């Protein structure tokens, strides 16, 4: 019986593995077509400064509407794009599209807006990132301070000469640097001191558990204090409830982002959101 069971389990795994592998291969092929056919779009989610309730920045988040009209989540295709190297082309498109959109908002009078763009590790290392960024800023006539790059700890802990020199070049150009999902990675804190990062984004898992466990609440408070000691801006992502907002306000968090204020939305909805809080151009 045990043997039978084992064999079935084995068969189950093989079938499952094939299905997963097939799905991945399918997505990989489709990604090529998607790039050619312009099936990607960006949604934008506002970041709110708690001191004055104004929008301090807007994060660009990629969306993929495939030929069947299905919306795919980045968590389904970004890892595959990373492994196949397609992330470089995709990331270049994201940067240029975000800059194009930001320039349009600036032209509508919203000159204080900053756009935040996520960079993946592979793109950062092999994507000719300095060149891509400076030409995007240049082509759309944007000041570098209005572009913020969201980096994950996985990029920063690599700590190689080339990562450090790229970060310094980016700082020198004048773009802002944020550490995304802070607290979930390797949390080597030494890079915070060495690299001139501007912002910490507290990972949403801590915000989700704020009122479920005491540890998350303590960690959130500690990250805010750490950030402030290092003179960084601290933002909490994934803020969904008034209760979380109250805790973050009380803990002197600088900014929030999450469904409580707005979900990520298509670019055309951003003006309504700005108007709603009195940020008319
Ligand atoms: P992230 O950069 O940490 O983005 C935050 C994610 O949380 C987004 O998911 C956002 O839609 C979601 N979110 C925002 N507010 C809330 C909330 O209140 N509650 C909850 N539960 N979730 C919230 P999304 O758009 O599915 O993106 C997932 C991840 O995919 C991003 O995490 C980022 O790592 C990656 N990603 C998205 N766009 C890009 C891109 O253009 N380039 C790269 N390299 N990665 C991207
Ligand atoms: Mg992000
Ligand atoms: Mg994040
Ligand atoms: Mg995240």
mmCIF file of C-alpha atoms and ligand atoms in Angstrom:
data_model
loop_
_atom_site.group_PDB
_atom_site.id
_atom_site.type_symbol
_atom_site.label_atom_id
_atom_site.label_comp_id
_atom_site.label_asym_id
_atom_site.label_seq_id
_atom_site.Cartn_x
_atom_site.Cartn_y
_atom_site.Cartn_z
ATOM 1 C CA UNK A 1 0.000 0.000 0.000
ATOM 2 C CA UNK A 2 2.750 2.379 1.012
ATOM 3 C CA UNK A 3 4.544 1.595 -2.215
ATOM 4 C CA UNK A 4 1.415 2.271 -4.252
ATOM 5 C CA UNK A 5 0.895 5.492 -2.492
ATOM 6 C CA UNK A 6 4.491 6.471 -3.162
ATOM 7 C CA UNK A 7 4.152 5.684 -6.824
ATOM 8 C CA UNK A 8 0.993 7.764 -7.101
ATOM 9 C CA UNK A 9 2.646 10.629 -5.342
ATOM 10 C CA UNK A 10 5.561 10.354 -7.732
ATOM 11 C CA UNK A 11 3.251 10.301 -10.718
ATOM 12 C CA UNK A 12 1.401 13.276 -9.337
ATOM 13 C CA UNK A 13 4.633 15.250 -9.058
ATOM 14 C CA UNK A 14 5.728 14.381 -12.566
ATOM 15 C CA UNK A 15 2.379 15.396 -14.018
ATOM 16 C CA UNK A 16 2.389 18.569 -12.004
ATOM 17 C CA UNK A 17 5.952 19.358 -13.013
ATOM 18 C CA UNK A 18 5.123 18.917 -16.666
ATOM 19 C CA UNK A 19 2.101 21.149 -16.343
ATOM 20 C CA UNK A 20 4.136 23.846 -14.609
ATOM 21 C CA UNK A 21 6.963 23.579 -17.103
ATOM 22 C CA UNK A 22 4.502 23.781 -19.956
ATOM 23 C CA UNK A 23 2.823 26.813 -18.511
ATOM 24 C CA UNK A 24 6.173 28.512 -18.043
ATOM 25 C CA UNK A 25 7.236 27.740 -21.587
ATOM 26 C CA UNK A 26 3.938 28.998 -22.894
ATOM 27 C CA UNK A 27 4.319 32.251 -20.980
ATOM 28 C CA UNK A 28 7.887 32.619 -22.200
ATOM 29 C CA UNK A 29 6.863 32.282 -25.837
ATOM 30 C CA UNK A 30 3.905 34.589 -25.314
ATOM 31 C CA UNK A 31 6.131 37.204 -23.713
ATOM 32 C CA UNK A 32 8.089 37.548 -26.938
ATOM 33 C CA UNK A 33 4.891 38.174 -28.874
ATOM 34 C CA UNK A 34 3.608 40.490 -26.183
ATOM 35 C CA UNK A 35 6.676 42.703 -26.494
ATOM 36 C CA UNK A 36 6.282 42.876 -30.250
ATOM 37 C CA UNK A 37 2.516 43.476 -30.110
ATOM 38 C CA UNK A 38 2.543 46.047 -27.344
ATOM 39 C CA UNK A 39 0.432 44.016 -24.956
ATOM 40 C CA UNK A 40 1.932 45.599 -21.853
ATOM 41 C CA UNK A 41 0.598 48.592 -20.038
ATOM 42 C CA UNK A 42 1.356 50.394 -16.821
ATOM 43 C CA UNK A 43 -0.941 50.993 -13.933
ATOM 44 C CA UNK A 44 -0.122 53.674 -11.407
ATOM 45 C CA UNK A 45 -0.537 53.737 -7.650
ATOM 46 C CA UNK A 46 -0.213 56.981 -5.653
ATOM 47 C CA UNK A 47 2.017 57.390 -2.612
ATOM 48 C CA UNK A 48 0.671 59.764 0.022
ATOM 49 C CA UNK A 49 2.746 62.004 2.251
ATOM 50 C CA UNK A 50 1.213 61.912 5.718
ATOM 51 C CA UNK A 51 2.385 65.381 6.779
ATOM 52 C CA UNK A 52 0.171 67.175 4.273
ATOM 53 C CA UNK A 53 -1.942 64.440 2.674
ATOM 54 C CA UNK A 54 -0.574 65.173 -0.777
ATOM 55 C CA UNK A 55 0.603 62.735 -3.404
ATOM 56 C CA UNK A 56 4.377 62.594 -3.257
ATOM 57 C CA UNK A 57 4.924 59.980 -5.915
ATOM 58 C CA UNK A 58 3.289 57.438 -8.169
ATOM 59 C CA UNK A 59 4.518 53.879 -8.629
ATOM 60 C CA UNK A 60 4.341 52.362 -12.097
ATOM 61 C CA UNK A 61 3.286 48.691 -12.068
ATOM 62 C CA UNK A 62 3.347 46.595 -15.204
ATOM 63 C CA UNK A 63 0.254 44.814 -16.480
ATOM 64 C CA UNK A 64 -0.082 42.360 -19.334
ATOM 65 C CA UNK A 65 -3.295 42.177 -21.240
ATOM 66 C CA UNK A 66 -2.828 39.207 -23.535
ATOM 67 C CA UNK A 67 -4.460 38.550 -26.872
ATOM 68 C CA UNK A 68 -7.436 36.831 -25.170
ATOM 69 C CA UNK A 69 -8.056 39.965 -23.119
ATOM 70 C CA UNK A 70 -6.821 38.284 -19.942
ATOM 71 C CA UNK A 71 -4.945 40.414 -17.408
ATOM 72 C CA UNK A 72 -1.885 38.655 -16.033
ATOM 73 C CA UNK A 73 -0.279 39.617 -12.766
ATOM 74 C CA UNK A 74 3.422 40.517 -12.772
ATOM 75 C CA UNK A 75 4.137 37.831 -10.192
ATOM 76 C CA UNK A 76 3.195 35.293 -12.877
ATOM 77 C CA UNK A 77 5.426 36.623 -15.636
ATOM 78 C CA UNK A 78 8.207 38.774 -14.135
ATOM 79 C CA UNK A 79 10.139 35.755 -12.783
ATOM 80 C CA UNK A 80 9.913 34.058 -16.166
ATOM 81 C CA UNK A 81 10.975 37.230 -17.940
ATOM 82 C CA UNK A 82 13.928 37.439 -15.549
ATOM 83 C CA UNK A 83 15.100 33.910 -16.260
ATOM 84 C CA UNK A 84 14.809 34.247 -20.001
ATOM 85 C CA UNK A 85 16.515 37.631 -20.100
ATOM 86 C CA UNK A 86 13.441 39.229 -21.685
ATOM 87 C CA UNK A 87 13.191 41.405 -18.597
ATOM 88 C CA UNK A 88 15.801 43.714 -20.106
ATOM 89 C CA UNK A 89 13.671 44.705 -23.074
ATOM 90 C CA UNK A 90 10.555 44.741 -20.929
ATOM 91 C CA UNK A 91 12.241 46.895 -18.324
ATOM 92 C CA UNK A 92 13.432 49.340 -20.950
ATOM 93 C CA UNK A 93 9.885 49.655 -22.193
ATOM 94 C CA UNK A 94 8.630 50.259 -18.616
ATOM 95 C CA UNK A 95 11.189 53.002 -17.993
ATOM 96 C CA UNK A 96 10.456 54.829 -21.208
ATOM 97 C CA UNK A 97 6.692 54.494 -20.862
ATOM 98 C CA UNK A 98 6.748 55.738 -17.250
ATOM 99 C CA UNK A 99 8.900 58.711 -18.294
ATOM 100 C CA UNK A 100 6.638 59.485 -21.226
ATOM 101 C CA UNK A 101 3.579 59.452 -18.982
ATOM 102 C CA UNK A 102 5.254 61.519 -16.289
ATOM 103 C CA UNK A 103 6.287 64.135 -18.848
ATOM 104 C CA UNK A 104 2.649 64.313 -19.983
ATOM 105 C CA UNK A 105 1.496 64.901 -16.375
ATOM 106 C CA UNK A 106 4.190 67.527 -15.928
ATOM 107 C CA UNK A 107 2.946 69.254 -19.068
ATOM 108 C CA UNK A 108 -0.548 69.270 -17.566
ATOM 109 C CA UNK A 109 0.887 71.317 -14.712
ATOM 110 C CA UNK A 110 1.570 68.541 -12.168
ATOM 111 C CA UNK A 111 5.252 69.382 -12.125
ATOM 112 C CA UNK A 112 5.805 68.162 -8.579
ATOM 113 C CA UNK A 113 4.992 64.525 -9.442
ATOM 114 C CA UNK A 114 7.632 61.829 -9.140
ATOM 115 C CA UNK A 115 7.320 58.419 -10.767
ATOM 116 C CA UNK A 116 8.711 55.264 -9.137
ATOM 117 C CA UNK A 117 9.830 52.405 -11.366
ATOM 118 C CA UNK A 118 10.658 48.859 -10.234
ATOM 119 C CA UNK A 119 13.937 47.393 -11.434
ATOM 120 C CA UNK A 120 14.690 43.729 -11.411
ATOM 121 C CA UNK A 121 18.025 42.290 -10.472
ATOM 122 C CA UNK A 122 18.856 40.930 -13.923
ATOM 123 C CA UNK A 123 17.939 44.216 -15.555
ATOM 124 C CA UNK A 124 20.068 46.107 -13.091
ATOM 125 C CA UNK A 125 23.111 43.979 -13.766
ATOM 126 C CA UNK A 126 22.911 43.344 -17.466
ATOM 127 C CA UNK A 127 20.456 45.899 -18.798
ATOM 128 C CA UNK A 128 22.757 48.795 -19.575
ATOM 129 C CA UNK A 129 20.752 50.620 -16.943
ATOM 130 C CA UNK A 130 22.632 53.904 -16.712
ATOM 131 C CA UNK A 131 22.385 54.437 -20.452
ATOM 132 C CA UNK A 132 18.697 53.470 -20.527
ATOM 133 C CA UNK A 133 17.847 55.855 -17.718
ATOM 134 C CA UNK A 134 19.785 58.835 -18.916
ATOM 135 C CA UNK A 135 18.410 58.594 -22.429
ATOM 136 C CA UNK A 136 14.816 58.190 -21.162
ATOM 137 C CA UNK A 137 15.191 61.310 -18.968
ATOM 138 C CA UNK A 138 16.804 63.159 -21.798
ATOM 139 C CA UNK A 139 14.333 62.136 -24.498
ATOM 140 C CA UNK A 140 11.333 63.190 -22.401
ATOM 141 C CA UNK A 141 12.979 66.290 -20.977
ATOM 142 C CA UNK A 142 12.591 65.239 -17.351
ATOM 143 C CA UNK A 143 14.662 66.382 -14.382
ATOM 144 C CA UNK A 144 16.375 63.337 -12.807
ATOM 145 C CA UNK A 145 14.958 64.010 -9.316
ATOM 146 C CA UNK A 146 11.481 63.086 -10.529
ATOM 147 C CA UNK A 147 12.487 59.499 -11.256
ATOM 148 C CA UNK A 148 12.733 57.072 -8.368
ATOM 149 C CA UNK A 149 14.103 53.567 -8.828
ATOM 150 C CA UNK A 150 12.752 50.800 -6.612
ATOM 151 C CA UNK A 151 15.469 48.247 -5.997
ATOM 152 C CA UNK A 152 15.173 45.023 -4.078
ATOM 153 C CA UNK A 153 17.616 43.893 -1.463
ATOM 154 C CA UNK A 154 18.651 41.083 -3.797
ATOM 155 C CA UNK A 155 20.291 43.707 -6.012
ATOM 156 C CA UNK A 156 22.042 45.471 -3.172
ATOM 157 C CA UNK A 157 23.496 42.487 -1.374
ATOM 158 C CA UNK A 158 25.398 41.426 -4.454
ATOM 159 C CA UNK A 159 27.781 44.115 -3.345
ATOM 160 C CA UNK A 160 30.051 43.725 -6.295
ATOM 161 C CA UNK A 161 32.197 46.497 -7.674
ATOM 162 C CA UNK A 162 29.870 46.862 -10.612
ATOM 163 C CA UNK A 163 26.658 47.125 -8.546
ATOM 164 C CA UNK A 164 28.235 49.764 -6.326
ATOM 165 C CA UNK A 165 29.623 51.750 -9.193
ATOM 166 C CA UNK A 166 26.275 51.644 -11.029
ATOM 167 C CA UNK A 167 24.504 52.906 -7.897
ATOM 168 C CA UNK A 168 26.978 55.735 -7.533
ATOM 169 C CA UNK A 169 26.567 56.712 -11.160
ATOM 170 C CA UNK A 170 22.790 56.743 -10.753
ATOM 171 C CA UNK A 171 23.083 58.927 -7.651
ATOM 172 C CA UNK A 172 25.411 61.202 -9.541
ATOM 173 C CA UNK A 173 22.856 61.560 -12.332
ATOM 174 C CA UNK A 174 20.395 62.608 -9.627
ATOM 175 C CA UNK A 175 17.696 59.930 -9.667
ATOM 176 C CA UNK A 176 16.240 58.777 -6.346
ATOM 177 C CA UNK A 177 16.784 55.294 -4.963
ATOM 178 C CA UNK A 178 14.310 53.332 -2.855
ATOM 179 C CA UNK A 179 14.635 49.878 -1.338
ATOM 180 C CA UNK A 180 11.491 47.900 -2.060
ATOM 181 C CA UNK A 181 10.050 45.184 0.194
ATOM 182 C CA UNK A 182 12.404 46.236 2.944
ATOM 183 C CA UNK A 183 12.732 43.709 5.745
ATOM 184 C CA UNK A 184 12.047 40.577 3.719
ATOM 185 C CA UNK A 185 15.445 40.119 2.118
ATOM 186 C CA UNK A 186 18.786 39.495 3.656
ATOM 187 C CA UNK A 187 18.551 42.734 5.560
ATOM 188 C CA UNK A 188 22.233 43.361 5.484
ATOM 189 C CA UNK A 189 22.180 46.852 6.854
ATOM 190 C CA UNK A 190 25.695 47.817 5.892
ATOM 191 C CA UNK A 191 24.666 48.842 2.394
ATOM 192 C CA UNK A 192 22.295 51.449 3.798
ATOM 193 C CA UNK A 193 25.286 53.312 5.090
ATOM 194 C CA UNK A 194 27.498 52.867 2.076
ATOM 195 C CA UNK A 195 25.001 53.435 -0.677
ATOM 196 C CA UNK A 196 23.143 56.674 -0.731
ATOM 197 C CA UNK A 197 19.627 55.332 -0.707
ATOM 198 C CA UNK A 198 16.782 57.867 -0.269
ATOM 199 C CA UNK A 199 13.832 55.773 0.800
ATOM 200 C CA UNK A 200 12.828 52.547 2.531
ATOM 201 C CA UNK A 201 9.610 50.809 1.564
ATOM 202 C CA UNK A 202 8.433 48.617 4.414
ATOM 203 C CA UNK A 203 7.193 45.351 2.947
ATOM 204 C CA UNK A 204 3.465 44.861 2.930
ATOM 205 C CA UNK A 205 3.633 41.588 4.865
ATOM 206 C CA UNK A 206 4.553 43.568 7.998
ATOM 207 C CA UNK A 207 1.724 46.019 7.410
ATOM 208 C CA UNK A 208 -0.735 43.165 6.867
ATOM 209 C CA UNK A 209 0.198 41.647 10.215
ATOM 210 C CA UNK A 210 0.427 44.896 12.170
ATOM 211 C CA UNK A 211 -2.648 44.143 14.218
ATOM 212 C CA UNK A 212 -2.240 40.372 14.190
ATOM 213 C CA UNK A 213 1.073 40.066 15.902
ATOM 214 C CA UNK A 214 3.118 42.225 18.174
ATOM 215 C CA UNK A 215 6.365 41.382 16.375
ATOM 216 C CA UNK A 216 5.257 42.965 13.112
ATOM 217 C CA UNK A 217 4.250 46.123 14.939
ATOM 218 C CA UNK A 218 7.655 46.285 16.627
ATOM 219 C CA UNK A 219 9.474 45.623 13.369
ATOM 220 C CA UNK A 220 7.559 48.389 11.621
ATOM 221 C CA UNK A 221 8.379 50.849 14.404
ATOM 222 C CA UNK A 222 12.037 49.801 14.322
ATOM 223 C CA UNK A 223 12.310 50.222 10.547
ATOM 224 C CA UNK A 224 10.796 53.705 10.759
ATOM 225 C CA UNK A 225 13.264 54.684 13.476
ATOM 226 C CA UNK A 226 16.193 53.185 11.619
ATOM 227 C CA UNK A 227 15.188 55.019 8.460
ATOM 228 C CA UNK A 228 14.916 58.306 10.292
ATOM 229 C CA UNK A 229 18.279 57.900 12.017
ATOM 230 C CA UNK A 230 19.790 57.435 8.561
ATOM 231 C CA UNK A 231 17.763 60.410 7.275
ATOM 232 C CA UNK A 232 15.762 58.331 4.851
ATOM 233 C CA UNK A 233 12.134 58.700 3.897
ATOM 234 C CA UNK A 234 10.092 55.723 5.079
ATOM 235 C CA UNK A 235 6.998 54.536 3.233
ATOM 236 C CA UNK A 236 4.652 51.688 4.137
ATOM 237 C CA UNK A 237 3.212 49.633 1.269
ATOM 238 C CA UNK A 238 0.016 47.606 1.363
ATOM 239 C CA UNK A 239 -1.920 49.923 3.688
ATOM 240 C CA UNK A 240 -5.506 48.718 3.564
ATOM 241 C CA UNK A 241 -7.188 49.833 6.773
ATOM 242 C CA UNK A 242 -7.747 52.967 8.843
ATOM 243 C CA UNK A 243 -6.322 51.067 11.791
ATOM 244 C CA UNK A 244 -3.035 50.492 9.963
ATOM 245 C CA UNK A 245 -2.964 54.134 8.915
ATOM 246 C CA UNK A 246 -3.476 55.257 12.507
ATOM 247 C CA UNK A 247 -0.602 53.067 13.692
ATOM 248 C CA UNK A 248 1.690 54.387 10.965
ATOM 249 C CA UNK A 249 0.779 58.009 11.630
ATOM 250 C CA UNK A 250 1.392 57.458 15.323
ATOM 251 C CA UNK A 251 4.769 55.875 14.527
ATOM 252 C CA UNK A 252 5.796 58.875 12.356
ATOM 253 C CA UNK A 253 5.929 56.969 9.098
ATOM 254 C CA UNK A 254 6.434 59.520 6.286
ATOM 255 C CA UNK A 255 4.332 58.086 3.485
ATOM 256 C CA UNK A 256 1.798 55.375 2.741
ATOM 257 C CA UNK A 257 0.694 53.452 -0.317
ATOM 258 C CA UNK A 258 -2.109 50.941 -0.551
ATOM 259 C CA UNK A 259 -5.705 50.091 -1.357
ATOM 260 C CA UNK A 260 -6.940 52.330 1.474
ATOM 261 C CA UNK A 261 -6.077 55.367 -0.593
ATOM 262 C CA UNK A 262 -6.139 53.869 -4.087
ATOM 263 C CA UNK A 263 -5.545 50.677 -6.008
ATOM 264 C CA UNK A 264 -3.157 50.852 -8.940
ATOM 265 C CA UNK A 265 -5.162 52.495 -11.739
ATOM 266 C CA UNK A 266 -4.812 53.270 -15.433
ATOM 267 C CA UNK A 267 -2.988 56.546 -16.153
ATOM 268 C CA UNK A 268 -6.183 58.283 -17.248
ATOM 269 C CA UNK A 269 -7.588 58.034 -13.707
ATOM 270 C CA UNK A 270 -4.682 59.813 -12.045
ATOM 271 C CA UNK A 271 -5.993 63.347 -12.756
ATOM 272 C CA UNK A 272 -9.308 62.498 -10.983
ATOM 273 C CA UNK A 273 -7.388 61.243 -7.978
ATOM 274 C CA UNK A 274 -5.263 64.391 -7.885
ATOM 275 C CA UNK A 275 -8.392 66.521 -8.158
ATOM 276 C CA UNK A 276 -10.100 64.553 -5.369
ATOM 277 C CA UNK A 277 -7.428 65.684 -2.920
ATOM 278 C CA UNK A 278 -7.277 69.202 -4.257
ATOM 279 C CA UNK A 279 -4.081 68.848 -6.258
ATOM 280 C CA UNK A 280 -5.420 70.618 -9.296
ATOM 281 C CA UNK A 281 -2.917 71.834 -11.798
HETATM 282 P P1 LIG B 1 6.012 45.744 -5.476
HETATM 283 O O1 LIG B 1 6.887 46.640 -6.264
HETATM 284 O O2 LIG B 1 6.363 45.522 -4.059
HETATM 285 O O3 LIG B 1 4.553 46.346 -5.637
HETATM 286 C C1 LIG B 1 3.555 46.266 -4.659
HETATM 287 C C2 LIG B 1 2.495 45.250 -5.034
HETATM 288 O O4 LIG B 1 1.472 45.286 -4.036
HETATM 289 C C3 LIG B 1 1.773 45.518 -6.348
HETATM 290 O O5 LIG B 1 1.408 44.264 -6.881
HETATM 291 C C4 LIG B 1 0.535 46.281 -5.897
HETATM 292 O O6 LIG B 1 -0.538 46.188 -6.808
HETATM 293 C C5 LIG B 1 0.219 45.554 -4.621
HETATM 294 N N1 LIG B 1 -0.528 46.381 -3.673
HETATM 295 C C6 LIG B 1 -0.628 47.729 -3.623
HETATM 296 N N2 LIG B 1 -1.400 48.122 -2.591
HETATM 297 C C7 LIG B 1 -1.795 46.996 -1.963
HETATM 298 C C8 LIG B 1 -2.624 46.754 -0.811
HETATM 299 O O7 LIG B 1 -3.126 47.649 -0.148
HETATM 300 N N3 LIG B 1 -2.791 45.443 -0.467
HETATM 301 C C9 LIG B 1 -2.236 44.418 -1.155
HETATM 302 N N4 LIG B 1 -2.477 43.178 -0.741
HETATM 303 N N5 LIG B 1 -1.463 44.617 -2.246
HETATM 304 C C10 LIG B 1 -1.251 45.897 -2.640
HETATM 305 P P2 LIG B 1 1.578 43.935 -8.427
HETATM 306 O O8 LIG B 1 1.207 45.139 -9.243
HETATM 307 O O9 LIG B 1 0.894 42.645 -8.689
HETATM 308 O O10 LIG B 1 3.150 43.738 -8.574
HETATM 309 C C11 LIG B 1 3.808 42.699 -7.900
HETATM 310 C C12 LIG B 1 5.299 42.837 -8.004
HETATM 311 O O11 LIG B 1 5.732 42.681 -9.352
HETATM 312 C C13 LIG B 1 5.820 44.205 -7.575
HETATM 313 O O12 LIG B 1 5.914 44.294 -6.169
HETATM 314 C C14 LIG B 1 7.165 44.222 -8.269
HETATM 315 O O13 LIG B 1 8.114 43.509 -7.523
HETATM 316 C C15 LIG B 1 6.880 43.460 -9.545
HETATM 317 N N6 LIG B 1 6.660 44.426 -10.631
HETATM 318 C C16 LIG B 1 5.556 45.112 -10.988
HETATM 319 N N7 LIG B 1 5.786 45.912 -12.038
HETATM 320 C C17 LIG B 1 7.099 45.749 -12.360
HETATM 321 C C18 LIG B 1 7.959 46.303 -13.377
HETATM 322 O O14 LIG B 1 7.572 47.165 -14.183
HETATM 323 N N8 LIG B 1 9.253 45.852 -13.381
HETATM 324 C C19 LIG B 1 9.725 44.936 -12.493
HETATM 325 N N9 LIG B 1 10.992 44.554 -12.567
HETATM 326 N N10 LIG B 1 8.944 44.416 -11.529
HETATM 327 C C20 LIG B 1 7.652 44.801 -11.471
HETATM 328 MG MG1 LIG B 2 7.702 48.425 -5.947
HETATM 329 MG MG1 LIG B 3 7.128 46.585 -2.635
HETATM 330 MG MG1 LIG B 4 6.350 43.651 -2.861
#
